[in-house]
Structure formats: structure tokens, C-alpha cells
Amino acid sequence: MHVFVTGASGWIGSATVTELINAGHRVTGLARSDTAADRVAALGATVLRGTIDDPELLRSAAAAADGVVHLGYNHDFTRMAAAAATDRAAIEALGAGLDGTGRPLLIASGVFGVAPGKVLTEQDAPAGQGHPRQENAQVALTFADRGGRPLIARFAPTVHGTGDYGFTRMLAQTAKTKGVSAYVGDGATRWPAVHVKDAAALVRLAVEEAPAGTILHAIAEEGIRSRDIAEAIGRGLAVPVRSIPAGEADEHFGWLGRVFATDAPASSEATRRLLGWKPTHPTLLEDLAADHYYA
């Protein structure tokens, strides 16, 4: 297959490009800068210069491909509405390029805000609440009615591994700066997790095999207690570990405090059955026992 990937130079994107190429697929990766272009080329992919806010470019690139993986997103939390609007326009353009072809369009989404208060499963439809990407995922699913093959991959909030610069890295940096590794309340809230290479393998399997309208969970671990995460970071940095009240979470962690204090367990049982996906890479706590989060 010839797969067009947005966000190809990013954390999950670069792992996905490598996974696709290693499986024998040809990849074109979108790159918005010289640095991103160099990274995409180094992975062995063809570079397409451009940005996700160019609908005509996206439509044309999708039409020329055998499938699309849309991972590009602006994660500036101060501009959530604008980022979601850009994402929706990009999804609509990519979908238009694949109309009537039966070719896959995989959209990245997340697990927060879909089904609060329960273990999230693939059967729980996007609820249009919480993060606005949930609404965009709902839009993508309608492309099945136009002869496309839309797929929604809900990623764990913690996609970890060497080189991770996401939530787990931020927690480690906060602990390093403040000299204490903290958790909120009793630390019983749970974070799902997946290693970045396992996530990339799931994306490849989905593009190759998953039927239209499938919701998939890139979840290797249903939920690790926030206290266990904090204790692992404390050991890695040799700093004390303590609980902080919920009312102090924003002061200690910034906006990340609300995320870390959210209980969001998620299952991937249906995904594993459908695709035969078997995560094999280190767990989150195994990764936190290594040095790369503390350098």
C-alpha cells in the first residue's frame, strides 16, 4: 500500500512511518518545516511539504494514496477550539479525497471524556463531550456512508518510550523541578498506557485489516494507578513522593493536574480480538525504571 501520513515527524507518527515501511508499505509523510522534512526523509518516506490547514493539498494527497493515517494535530492547549476546527477541516478534506474508494482513513483520537465513570470499551461511541476531537471522530465515522473506510484509533493519554515528550515526560520534569513526585488525593485514579512501538503496530494492522467504522483502542495497560506512577518517578529521580489535595493540583502540576487526577481506565479487548494485536514492548512502569525520562 501507499500510505499518506500526517504528523509523520511526530512522536507517534515517526514510529508509525517506521512500522509501515518495515512491513513493506510505501509512505508519503506530510512535513511543515525543513527539520520535519529531514526527519521524515531519514525514516525512508517520501516528503510532502505542507500543513494540515491546507485542505486542497490534503484532499489531493489522500486521493493519490491507498490509505491515510491522520496523526497531525496542534496540541496547544491554549487554542483548543482553533486546533479542533483545523483538525475537522483536515478530516473532511482527507475524507473527500477517499470518497467512494473503500480505502482506509485512520483518525487519531483519545479516551478522555468519552464515557466517564466506567472502563471505556470500543463499543462506547464518541460522545461529543470532553475534548473536541471526540466530535471530529464522530464526523469521520460518517464517511462510511460515502464509500470510505473510516477508522478511529483512540490512543492512551500516555504513549511512552525512549524519546517521549508527552504527559509522562512532563510529570517527570515537574517532579525534578519541585523536588517531589506527587499524586492527587489517594492516588487511585488510573491512566491507560501504551508503548509507542505497540501503538504504531496497531495503526498498521488497522490500516491493513480493520473494517469501515471500527473504533480501536491503542491501550496496552487498562489503567496504572497515579500513585504507582508517582512512586516510579520518585525512585527514578530519588525524590520524595507525597499526596497533594485536589485543590492544589493546578498549583503543583499546572493544567496537567486535572488530567493526572482523572480516572480514565480503558479496555482494548475487542481490538486485540479483531486484529490479533499483542503489545510486546515495555510497560509504563518498566519504562519509568529506565534513565531516559530523567535525563
PDB file of C-alpha atoms in Angstrom:
ATOM      1  CA  MET A   1       0.000   0.000   0.000  1.00  0.00           C
ATOM      2  CA  HIS A   2       0.922   3.624  -0.475  1.00  0.00           C
ATOM      3  CA  VAL A   3       0.000   5.346   2.818  1.00  0.00           C
ATOM      4  CA  PHE A   4      -0.167   9.098   3.335  1.00  0.00           C
ATOM      5  CA  VAL A   5       0.650  10.085   6.937  1.00  0.00           C
ATOM      6  CA  THR A   6       0.076  13.477   8.553  1.00  0.00           C
ATOM      7  CA  GLY A   7       2.089  14.198  11.679  1.00  0.00           C
ATOM      8  CA  ALA A   8       4.732  11.907  10.178  1.00  0.00           C
ATOM      9  CA  SER A   9       7.650  13.525  12.008  1.00  0.00           C
ATOM     10  CA  GLY A  10       5.926  13.461  15.410  1.00  0.00           C
ATOM     11  CA  TRP A  11       6.166  11.049  18.316  1.00  0.00           C
ATOM     12  CA  ILE A  12       3.554   8.510  17.217  1.00  0.00           C
ATOM     13  CA  GLY A  13       3.882   9.484  13.557  1.00  0.00           C
ATOM     14  CA  SER A  14       7.562   8.658  13.203  1.00  0.00           C
ATOM     15  CA  ALA A  15       7.051   5.267  14.873  1.00  0.00           C
ATOM     16  CA  THR A  16       4.101   4.616  12.550  1.00  0.00           C
ATOM     17  CA  VAL A  17       6.087   5.527   9.435  1.00  0.00           C
ATOM     18  CA  THR A  18       8.847   3.130  10.502  1.00  0.00           C
ATOM     19  CA  GLU A  19       6.329   0.372  11.213  1.00  0.00           C
ATOM     20  CA  LEU A  20       4.608   0.796   7.843  1.00  0.00           C
ATOM     21  CA  ILE A  21       7.858   0.825   5.883  1.00  0.00           C
ATOM     22  CA  ASN A  22       9.192  -2.211   7.735  1.00  0.00           C
ATOM     23  CA  ALA A  23       6.000  -4.038   6.768  1.00  0.00           C
ATOM     24  CA  GLY A  24       6.636  -3.328   3.079  1.00  0.00           C
ATOM     25  CA  HIS A  25       4.370  -0.317   2.586  1.00  0.00           C
ATOM     26  CA  ARG A  26       5.334   2.899   0.795  1.00  0.00           C
ATOM     27  CA  VAL A  27       4.808   6.074   2.838  1.00  0.00           C
ATOM     28  CA  THR A  28       4.433   9.746   1.998  1.00  0.00           C
ATOM     29  CA  GLY A  29       4.756  11.948   5.077  1.00  0.00           C
ATOM     30  CA  LEU A  30       3.495  15.499   5.480  1.00  0.00           C
ATOM     31  CA  ALA A  31       6.166  17.905   6.764  1.00  0.00           C
ATOM     32  CA  ARG A  32       5.671  21.567   7.581  1.00  0.00           C
ATOM     33  CA  SER A  33       9.330  22.537   8.154  1.00  0.00           C
ATOM     34  CA  ASP A  34      12.831  21.717   6.957  1.00  0.00           C
ATOM     35  CA  THR A  35      13.506  19.911  10.248  1.00  0.00           C
ATOM     36  CA  ALA A  36      10.362  17.809   9.902  1.00  0.00           C
ATOM     37  CA  ALA A  37      11.148  17.073   6.254  1.00  0.00           C
ATOM     38  CA  ASP A  38      14.642  15.876   7.141  1.00  0.00           C
ATOM     39  CA  ARG A  39      13.227  13.604   9.820  1.00  0.00           C
ATOM     40  CA  VAL A  40      10.591  12.104   7.531  1.00  0.00           C
ATOM     41  CA  ALA A  41      13.166  11.516   4.778  1.00  0.00           C
ATOM     42  CA  ALA A  42      15.551   9.879   7.267  1.00  0.00           C
ATOM     43  CA  LEU A  43      12.795   7.401   8.134  1.00  0.00           C
ATOM     44  CA  GLY A  44      12.678   6.318   4.487  1.00  0.00           C
ATOM     45  CA  ALA A  45       9.447   8.056   3.488  1.00  0.00           C
ATOM     46  CA  THR A  46       8.705  10.445   0.634  1.00  0.00           C
ATOM     47  CA  VAL A  47       8.268  14.012   1.855  1.00  0.00           C
ATOM     48  CA  LEU A  48       5.278  16.188   1.009  1.00  0.00           C
ATOM     49  CA  ARG A  49       5.831  19.749   2.205  1.00  0.00           C
ATOM     50  CA  GLY A  50       2.731  21.411   3.610  1.00  0.00           C
ATOM     51  CA  THR A  51       0.499  21.807   6.641  1.00  0.00           C
ATOM     52  CA  ILE A  52      -2.758  20.346   7.901  1.00  0.00           C
ATOM     53  CA  ASP A  53      -4.520  23.682   7.338  1.00  0.00           C
ATOM     54  CA  ASP A  54      -4.295  23.295   3.539  1.00  0.00           C
ATOM     55  CA  PRO A  55      -7.466  21.342   2.630  1.00  0.00           C
ATOM     56  CA  GLU A  56      -6.769  21.108  -1.094  1.00  0.00           C
ATOM     57  CA  LEU A  57      -3.299  19.700  -0.503  1.00  0.00           C
ATOM     58  CA  LEU A  58      -4.718  17.115   1.895  1.00  0.00           C
ATOM     59  CA  ARG A  59      -7.528  16.122  -0.457  1.00  0.00           C
ATOM     60  CA  SER A  60      -5.098  15.665  -3.339  1.00  0.00           C
ATOM     61  CA  ALA A  61      -2.614  13.671  -1.244  1.00  0.00           C
ATOM     62  CA  ALA A  62      -5.380  11.397   0.033  1.00  0.00           C
ATOM     63  CA  ALA A  63      -6.712  10.800  -3.476  1.00  0.00           C
ATOM     64  CA  ALA A  64      -3.231   9.726  -4.607  1.00  0.00           C
ATOM     65  CA  ALA A  65      -2.795   7.229  -1.744  1.00  0.00           C
ATOM     66  CA  ASP A  66      -4.126   3.763  -0.952  1.00  0.00           C
ATOM     67  CA  GLY A  67      -4.840   4.852   2.609  1.00  0.00           C
ATOM     68  CA  VAL A  68      -4.379   7.722   5.049  1.00  0.00           C
ATOM     69  CA  VAL A  69      -3.235   7.917   8.657  1.00  0.00           C
ATOM     70  CA  HIS A  70      -4.102  11.296  10.167  1.00  0.00           C
ATOM     71  CA  LEU A  71      -1.957  11.941  13.232  1.00  0.00           C
ATOM     72  CA  GLY A  72      -1.193  15.638  12.758  1.00  0.00           C
ATOM     73  CA  TYR A  73      -2.697  17.913  15.396  1.00  0.00           C
ATOM     74  CA  ASN A  74      -1.881  21.195  17.127  1.00  0.00           C
ATOM     75  CA  HIS A  75      -1.618  20.299  20.820  1.00  0.00           C
ATOM     76  CA  ASP A  76      -1.519  23.909  22.037  1.00  0.00           C
ATOM     77  CA  PHE A  77      -3.964  23.666  24.954  1.00  0.00           C
ATOM     78  CA  THR A  78      -4.452  27.448  24.927  1.00  0.00           C
ATOM     79  CA  ARG A  79      -6.039  27.197  21.441  1.00  0.00           C
ATOM     80  CA  MET A  80      -8.173  24.079  21.720  1.00  0.00           C
ATOM     81  CA  ALA A  81     -11.131  25.415  19.728  1.00  0.00           C
ATOM     82  CA  ALA A  82      -8.961  26.628  16.848  1.00  0.00           C
ATOM     83  CA  ALA A  83      -6.967  23.389  16.808  1.00  0.00           C
ATOM     84  CA  ALA A  84     -10.157  21.320  16.715  1.00  0.00           C
ATOM     85  CA  ALA A  85     -11.570  23.411  13.873  1.00  0.00           C
ATOM     86  CA  THR A  86      -8.388  22.923  11.842  1.00  0.00           C
ATOM     87  CA  ASP A  87      -8.494  19.201  12.586  1.00  0.00           C
ATOM     88  CA  ARG A  88     -12.119  18.931  11.457  1.00  0.00           C
ATOM     89  CA  ALA A  89     -11.381  20.722   8.176  1.00  0.00           C
ATOM     90  CA  ALA A  90      -8.397  18.421   7.621  1.00  0.00           C
ATOM     91  CA  ILE A  91     -10.510  15.301   8.278  1.00  0.00           C
ATOM     92  CA  GLU A  92     -13.197  16.492   5.875  1.00  0.00           C
ATOM     93  CA  ALA A  93     -10.590  17.166   3.169  1.00  0.00           C
ATOM     94  CA  LEU A  94      -8.923  13.790   3.618  1.00  0.00           C
ATOM     95  CA  GLY A  95     -12.308  12.069   3.577  1.00  0.00           C
ATOM     96  CA  ALA A  96     -13.243  13.862   0.358  1.00  0.00           C
ATOM     97  CA  GLY A  97     -10.076  12.556  -1.263  1.00  0.00           C
ATOM     98  CA  LEU A  98     -11.076   8.983  -0.428  1.00  0.00           C
ATOM     99  CA  ASP A  99     -14.813   9.182  -1.168  1.00  0.00           C
ATOM    100  CA  GLY A 100     -16.120   6.047  -2.853  1.00  0.00           C
ATOM    101  CA  THR A 101     -12.777   4.238  -2.849  1.00  0.00           C
ATOM    102  CA  GLY A 102     -13.164   1.924   0.149  1.00  0.00           C
ATOM    103  CA  ARG A 103      -9.673   2.960   1.198  1.00  0.00           C
ATOM    104  CA  PRO A 104      -8.841   3.448   4.893  1.00  0.00           C
ATOM    105  CA  LEU A 105      -8.751   6.785   6.667  1.00  0.00           C
ATOM    106  CA  LEU A 106      -7.494   6.331  10.217  1.00  0.00           C
ATOM    107  CA  ILE A 107      -8.109   9.248  12.573  1.00  0.00           C
ATOM    108  CA  ALA A 108      -6.291   9.673  15.892  1.00  0.00           C
ATOM    109  CA  SER A 109      -8.434  10.347  18.938  1.00  0.00           C
ATOM    110  CA  GLY A 110      -8.244   9.822  22.690  1.00  0.00           C
ATOM    111  CA  VAL A 111     -10.047   8.165  25.568  1.00  0.00           C
ATOM    112  CA  PHE A 112     -10.759  11.107  27.872  1.00  0.00           C
ATOM    113  CA  GLY A 113     -14.338  12.334  28.059  1.00  0.00           C
ATOM    114  CA  VAL A 114     -15.953   9.540  26.051  1.00  0.00           C
ATOM    115  CA  ALA A 115     -17.578   7.525  28.841  1.00  0.00           C
ATOM    116  CA  PRO A 116     -16.710   8.993  32.248  1.00  0.00           C
ATOM    117  CA  GLY A 117     -17.127   6.781  35.296  1.00  0.00           C
ATOM    118  CA  LYS A 118     -16.608   3.399  33.616  1.00  0.00           C
ATOM    119  CA  VAL A 119     -13.997   1.290  31.877  1.00  0.00           C
ATOM    120  CA  LEU A 120     -14.128   2.593  28.321  1.00  0.00           C
ATOM    121  CA  THR A 121     -14.601  -0.019  25.593  1.00  0.00           C
ATOM    122  CA  GLU A 122     -14.524   0.173  21.821  1.00  0.00           C
ATOM    123  CA  GLN A 123     -18.325  -0.115  21.826  1.00  0.00           C
ATOM    124  CA  ASP A 124     -18.641   3.290  23.522  1.00  0.00           C
ATOM    125  CA  ALA A 125     -19.336   5.753  20.709  1.00  0.00           C
ATOM    126  CA  PRO A 126     -17.720   9.203  20.654  1.00  0.00           C
ATOM    127  CA  ALA A 127     -19.921  11.286  22.899  1.00  0.00           C
ATOM    128  CA  GLY A 128     -19.216  14.752  21.582  1.00  0.00           C
ATOM    129  CA  GLN A 129     -18.132  15.874  25.024  1.00  0.00           C
ATOM    130  CA  GLY A 130     -14.828  16.450  26.744  1.00  0.00           C
ATOM    131  CA  HIS A 131     -12.057  17.049  24.227  1.00  0.00           C
ATOM    132  CA  PRO A 132     -13.418  18.406  20.908  1.00  0.00           C
ATOM    133  CA  ARG A 133     -11.546  15.689  18.999  1.00  0.00           C
ATOM    134  CA  GLN A 134     -14.391  13.386  20.038  1.00  0.00           C
ATOM    135  CA  GLU A 135     -16.772  15.350  17.827  1.00  0.00           C
ATOM    136  CA  ASN A 136     -14.285  15.179  14.958  1.00  0.00           C
ATOM    137  CA  ALA A 137     -14.101  11.421  15.324  1.00  0.00           C
ATOM    138  CA  GLN A 138     -17.887  11.293  15.009  1.00  0.00           C
ATOM    139  CA  VAL A 139     -17.642  13.265  11.754  1.00  0.00           C
ATOM    140  CA  ALA A 140     -15.049  10.857  10.406  1.00  0.00           C
ATOM    141  CA  LEU A 141     -17.289   7.853  11.050  1.00  0.00           C
ATOM    142  CA  THR A 142     -19.922   9.274   8.686  1.00  0.00           C
ATOM    143  CA  PHE A 143     -17.540   8.754   5.756  1.00  0.00           C
ATOM    144  CA  ALA A 144     -18.562   5.093   5.712  1.00  0.00           C
ATOM    145  CA  ASP A 145     -21.844   6.274   4.175  1.00  0.00           C
ATOM    146  CA  ARG A 146     -19.839   7.824   1.317  1.00  0.00           C
ATOM    147  CA  GLY A 147     -17.922   4.677   0.426  1.00  0.00           C
ATOM    148  CA  GLY A 148     -14.881   5.348   2.580  1.00  0.00           C
ATOM    149  CA  ARG A 149     -13.302   3.170   5.265  1.00  0.00           C
ATOM    150  CA  PRO A 150     -13.053   5.437   8.333  1.00  0.00           C
ATOM    151  CA  LEU A 151     -11.248   4.095  11.388  1.00  0.00           C
ATOM    152  CA  ILE A 152     -10.886   5.730  14.796  1.00  0.00           C
ATOM    153  CA  ALA A 153      -7.811   4.924  16.868  1.00  0.00           C
ATOM    154  CA  ARG A 154      -8.197   6.080  20.456  1.00  0.00           C
ATOM    155  CA  PHE A 155      -4.752   6.404  21.965  1.00  0.00           C
ATOM    156  CA  ALA A 156      -3.893   6.146  25.634  1.00  0.00           C
ATOM    157  CA  PRO A 157      -3.034   9.515  27.207  1.00  0.00           C
ATOM    158  CA  THR A 158       0.396   8.036  27.938  1.00  0.00           C
ATOM    159  CA  VAL A 159       2.143   6.813  24.787  1.00  0.00           C
ATOM    160  CA  HIS A 160       5.544   6.119  26.280  1.00  0.00           C
ATOM    161  CA  GLY A 161       9.041   5.063  25.269  1.00  0.00           C
ATOM    162  CA  THR A 162      12.511   6.477  24.697  1.00  0.00           C
ATOM    163  CA  GLY A 163      12.125   9.996  23.339  1.00  0.00           C
ATOM    164  CA  ASP A 164       8.639  10.586  24.828  1.00  0.00           C
ATOM    165  CA  TYR A 165       7.972  14.295  25.322  1.00  0.00           C
ATOM    166  CA  GLY A 166       4.339  13.970  26.373  1.00  0.00           C
ATOM    167  CA  PHE A 167       2.473  13.738  29.660  1.00  0.00           C
ATOM    168  CA  THR A 168       4.837  11.278  31.348  1.00  0.00           C
ATOM    169  CA  ARG A 169       7.878  13.391  30.499  1.00  0.00           C
ATOM    170  CA  MET A 170       6.050  16.428  31.868  1.00  0.00           C
ATOM    171  CA  LEU A 171       5.282  14.624  35.143  1.00  0.00           C
ATOM    172  CA  ALA A 172       8.947  13.677  35.498  1.00  0.00           C
ATOM    173  CA  GLN A 173      10.087  17.229  34.770  1.00  0.00           C
ATOM    174  CA  THR A 174       7.622  18.626  37.319  1.00  0.00           C
ATOM    175  CA  ALA A 175       8.955  16.249  39.960  1.00  0.00           C
ATOM    176  CA  LYS A 176      12.524  17.164  39.083  1.00  0.00           C
ATOM    177  CA  THR A 177      11.813  20.908  39.268  1.00  0.00           C
ATOM    178  CA  LYS A 178       9.824  20.780  42.501  1.00  0.00           C
ATOM    179  CA  GLY A 179      11.929  18.139  44.235  1.00  0.00           C
ATOM    180  CA  VAL A 180       8.915  15.948  44.983  1.00  0.00           C
ATOM    181  CA  SER A 181       6.928  13.423  42.941  1.00  0.00           C
ATOM    182  CA  ALA A 182       3.267  13.991  43.702  1.00  0.00           C
ATOM    183  CA  TYR A 183      -0.083  12.341  43.072  1.00  0.00           C
ATOM    184  CA  VAL A 184      -3.553  13.731  43.744  1.00  0.00           C
ATOM    185  CA  GLY A 185      -5.612  12.535  46.710  1.00  0.00           C
ATOM    186  CA  ASP A 186      -5.303   8.810  47.366  1.00  0.00           C
ATOM    187  CA  GLY A 187      -3.622   8.203  44.011  1.00  0.00           C
ATOM    188  CA  ALA A 188      -6.224   5.632  42.951  1.00  0.00           C
ATOM    189  CA  THR A 189      -7.067   7.288  39.625  1.00  0.00           C
ATOM    190  CA  ARG A 190      -5.938   5.209  36.654  1.00  0.00           C
ATOM    191  CA  TRP A 191      -4.101   6.130  33.459  1.00  0.00           C
ATOM    192  CA  PRO A 192      -4.175   3.818  30.441  1.00  0.00           C
ATOM    193  CA  ALA A 193      -0.826   3.433  28.692  1.00  0.00           C
ATOM    194  CA  VAL A 194       0.771   2.007  25.564  1.00  0.00           C
ATOM    195  CA  HIS A 195       4.331   1.829  24.290  1.00  0.00           C
ATOM    196  CA  VAL A 196       4.823   3.910  21.131  1.00  0.00           C
ATOM    197  CA  LYS A 197       6.002   0.889  19.097  1.00  0.00           C
ATOM    198  CA  ASP A 198       2.953  -1.123  20.116  1.00  0.00           C
ATOM    199  CA  ALA A 199       0.753   1.831  19.144  1.00  0.00           C
ATOM    200  CA  ALA A 200       2.413   2.002  15.738  1.00  0.00           C
ATOM    201  CA  ALA A 201       1.857  -1.715  15.197  1.00  0.00           C
ATOM    202  CA  LEU A 202      -1.835  -1.253  15.926  1.00  0.00           C
ATOM    203  CA  VAL A 203      -2.101   1.561  13.379  1.00  0.00           C
ATOM    204  CA  ARG A 204      -0.520  -0.628  10.700  1.00  0.00           C
ATOM    205  CA  LEU A 205      -2.826  -3.566  11.456  1.00  0.00           C
ATOM    206  CA  ALA A 206      -5.855  -1.278  11.388  1.00  0.00           C
ATOM    207  CA  VAL A 207      -4.976   0.204   8.001  1.00  0.00           C
ATOM    208  CA  GLU A 208      -4.380  -3.266   6.603  1.00  0.00           C
ATOM    209  CA  GLU A 209      -7.368  -5.097   8.062  1.00  0.00           C
ATOM    210  CA  ALA A 210      -9.967  -3.169  10.072  1.00  0.00           C
ATOM    211  CA  PRO A 211     -13.440  -2.748   8.521  1.00  0.00           C
ATOM    212  CA  ALA A 212     -15.131   0.596   7.991  1.00  0.00           C
ATOM    213  CA  GLY A 213     -16.452   2.311  11.085  1.00  0.00           C
ATOM    214  CA  THR A 214     -14.214   0.437  13.519  1.00  0.00           C
ATOM    215  CA  ILE A 215     -13.193   2.097  16.780  1.00  0.00           C
ATOM    216  CA  LEU A 216      -9.872   0.761  18.023  1.00  0.00           C
ATOM    217  CA  HIS A 217      -8.104   1.212  21.331  1.00  0.00           C
ATOM    218  CA  ALA A 218      -4.340   1.678  21.409  1.00  0.00           C
ATOM    219  CA  ILE A 219      -4.304   0.600  25.041  1.00  0.00           C
ATOM    220  CA  ALA A 220      -1.738  -1.906  26.308  1.00  0.00           C
ATOM    221  CA  GLU A 221      -2.484  -1.348  30.011  1.00  0.00           C
ATOM    222  CA  GLU A 222      -6.042  -0.657  31.099  1.00  0.00           C
ATOM    223  CA  GLY A 223      -5.030   1.660  33.916  1.00  0.00           C
ATOM    224  CA  ILE A 224      -1.973   2.256  36.089  1.00  0.00           C
ATOM    225  CA  ARG A 225      -2.649   3.972  39.413  1.00  0.00           C
ATOM    226  CA  SER A 226      -1.388   7.547  39.537  1.00  0.00           C
ATOM    227  CA  ARG A 227       0.251   6.764  42.882  1.00  0.00           C
ATOM    228  CA  ASP A 228       2.250   3.947  41.268  1.00  0.00           C
ATOM    229  CA  ILE A 229       3.359   6.328  38.507  1.00  0.00           C
ATOM    230  CA  ALA A 230       4.414   8.954  41.041  1.00  0.00           C
ATOM    231  CA  GLU A 231       6.320   6.371  43.084  1.00  0.00           C
ATOM    232  CA  ALA A 232       8.156   5.137  39.990  1.00  0.00           C
ATOM    233  CA  ILE A 233       9.150   8.701  39.117  1.00  0.00           C
ATOM    234  CA  GLY A 234      10.219   9.285  42.722  1.00  0.00           C
ATOM    235  CA  ARG A 235      12.513   6.264  42.556  1.00  0.00           C
ATOM    236  CA  GLY A 236      13.919   7.365  39.218  1.00  0.00           C
ATOM    237  CA  LEU A 237      14.744  10.847  40.485  1.00  0.00           C
ATOM    238  CA  ALA A 238      15.498   9.869  44.100  1.00  0.00           C
ATOM    239  CA  VAL A 239      12.984  12.434  45.363  1.00  0.00           C
ATOM    240  CA  PRO A 240      10.239  12.011  47.982  1.00  0.00           C
ATOM    241  CA  VAL A 241       6.710  11.011  46.981  1.00  0.00           C
ATOM    242  CA  ARG A 242       3.642  12.586  48.534  1.00  0.00           C
ATOM    243  CA  SER A 243      -0.053  13.139  48.095  1.00  0.00           C
ATOM    244  CA  ILE A 244      -1.427  16.601  47.407  1.00  0.00           C
ATOM    245  CA  PRO A 245      -5.071  17.671  47.837  1.00  0.00           C
ATOM    246  CA  ALA A 246      -7.163  18.027  44.693  1.00  0.00           C
ATOM    247  CA  GLY A 247      -7.426  21.761  45.346  1.00  0.00           C
ATOM    248  CA  GLU A 248      -3.652  22.103  44.978  1.00  0.00           C
ATOM    249  CA  ALA A 249      -3.294  20.069  41.811  1.00  0.00           C
ATOM    250  CA  ASP A 250      -3.359  23.046  39.451  1.00  0.00           C
ATOM    251  CA  GLU A 251      -0.789  24.891  41.513  1.00  0.00           C
ATOM    252  CA  HIS A 252       1.575  21.921  41.587  1.00  0.00           C
ATOM    253  CA  PHE A 253       1.138  20.464  38.075  1.00  0.00           C
ATOM    254  CA  GLY A 254      -0.403  23.325  36.114  1.00  0.00           C
ATOM    255  CA  TRP A 255      -3.146  22.250  33.688  1.00  0.00           C
ATOM    256  CA  LEU A 256      -1.739  18.716  33.723  1.00  0.00           C
ATOM    257  CA  GLY A 257      -3.046  18.306  37.283  1.00  0.00           C
ATOM    258  CA  ARG A 258      -6.618  17.902  36.080  1.00  0.00           C
ATOM    259  CA  VAL A 259      -5.548  15.253  33.576  1.00  0.00           C
ATOM    260  CA  PHE A 260      -3.458  13.344  36.111  1.00  0.00           C
ATOM    261  CA  ALA A 261      -6.347  13.400  38.579  1.00  0.00           C
ATOM    262  CA  THR A 262      -8.804  11.915  36.054  1.00  0.00           C
ATOM    263  CA  ASP A 263      -9.778   8.265  36.363  1.00  0.00           C
ATOM    264  CA  ALA A 264      -9.934   7.015  32.771  1.00  0.00           C
ATOM    265  CA  PRO A 265      -9.436   3.244  32.516  1.00  0.00           C
ATOM    266  CA  ALA A 266      -9.890   1.793  29.044  1.00  0.00           C
ATOM    267  CA  SER A 267     -10.025  -1.727  27.627  1.00  0.00           C
ATOM    268  CA  SER A 268      -8.586  -2.965  24.323  1.00  0.00           C
ATOM    269  CA  GLU A 269     -10.065  -6.453  24.449  1.00  0.00           C
ATOM    270  CA  ALA A 270     -12.137  -6.037  21.284  1.00  0.00           C
ATOM    271  CA  THR A 271      -9.224  -4.502  19.392  1.00  0.00           C
ATOM    272  CA  ARG A 272      -6.982  -7.429  20.282  1.00  0.00           C
ATOM    273  CA  ARG A 273      -9.588  -9.953  19.193  1.00  0.00           C
ATOM    274  CA  LEU A 274     -10.252  -8.205  15.896  1.00  0.00           C
ATOM    275  CA  LEU A 275      -6.678  -7.608  14.777  1.00  0.00           C
ATOM    276  CA  GLY A 276      -4.667 -10.129  16.776  1.00  0.00           C
ATOM    277  CA  TRP A 277      -2.772  -7.189  18.271  1.00  0.00           C
ATOM    278  CA  LYS A 278      -0.456  -8.224  21.097  1.00  0.00           C
ATOM    279  CA  PRO A 279       1.569  -5.492  22.834  1.00  0.00           C
ATOM    280  CA  THR A 280       5.097  -6.763  23.452  1.00  0.00           C
ATOM    281  CA  HIS A 281       7.133  -3.722  24.437  1.00  0.00           C
ATOM    282  CA  PRO A 282       7.923  -2.410  27.960  1.00  0.00           C
ATOM    283  CA  THR A 283       5.127  -1.343  30.295  1.00  0.00           C
ATOM    284  CA  LEU A 284       4.899   2.213  31.579  1.00  0.00           C
ATOM    285  CA  LEU A 285       6.446   1.327  34.947  1.00  0.00           C
ATOM    286  CA  GLU A 286       9.232  -0.583  33.204  1.00  0.00           C
ATOM    287  CA  ASP A 287       9.938   2.472  31.080  1.00  0.00           C
ATOM    288  CA  LEU A 288       9.929   4.667  34.194  1.00  0.00           C
ATOM    289  CA  ALA A 289      12.595   2.421  35.711  1.00  0.00           C
ATOM    290  CA  ALA A 290      14.953   3.368  32.851  1.00  0.00           C
ATOM    291  CA  ASP A 291      17.025   6.544  32.654  1.00  0.00           C
ATOM    292  CA  HIS A 292      15.550   8.237  29.615  1.00  0.00           C
ATOM    293  CA  TYR A 293      12.721  10.018  31.456  1.00  0.00           C
ATOM    294  CA  TYR A 294      15.129  11.727  33.838  1.00  0.00           C
ATOM    295  CA  ALA A 295      17.946  12.935  31.598  1.00  0.00           C
TER     296      ALA A 295
END
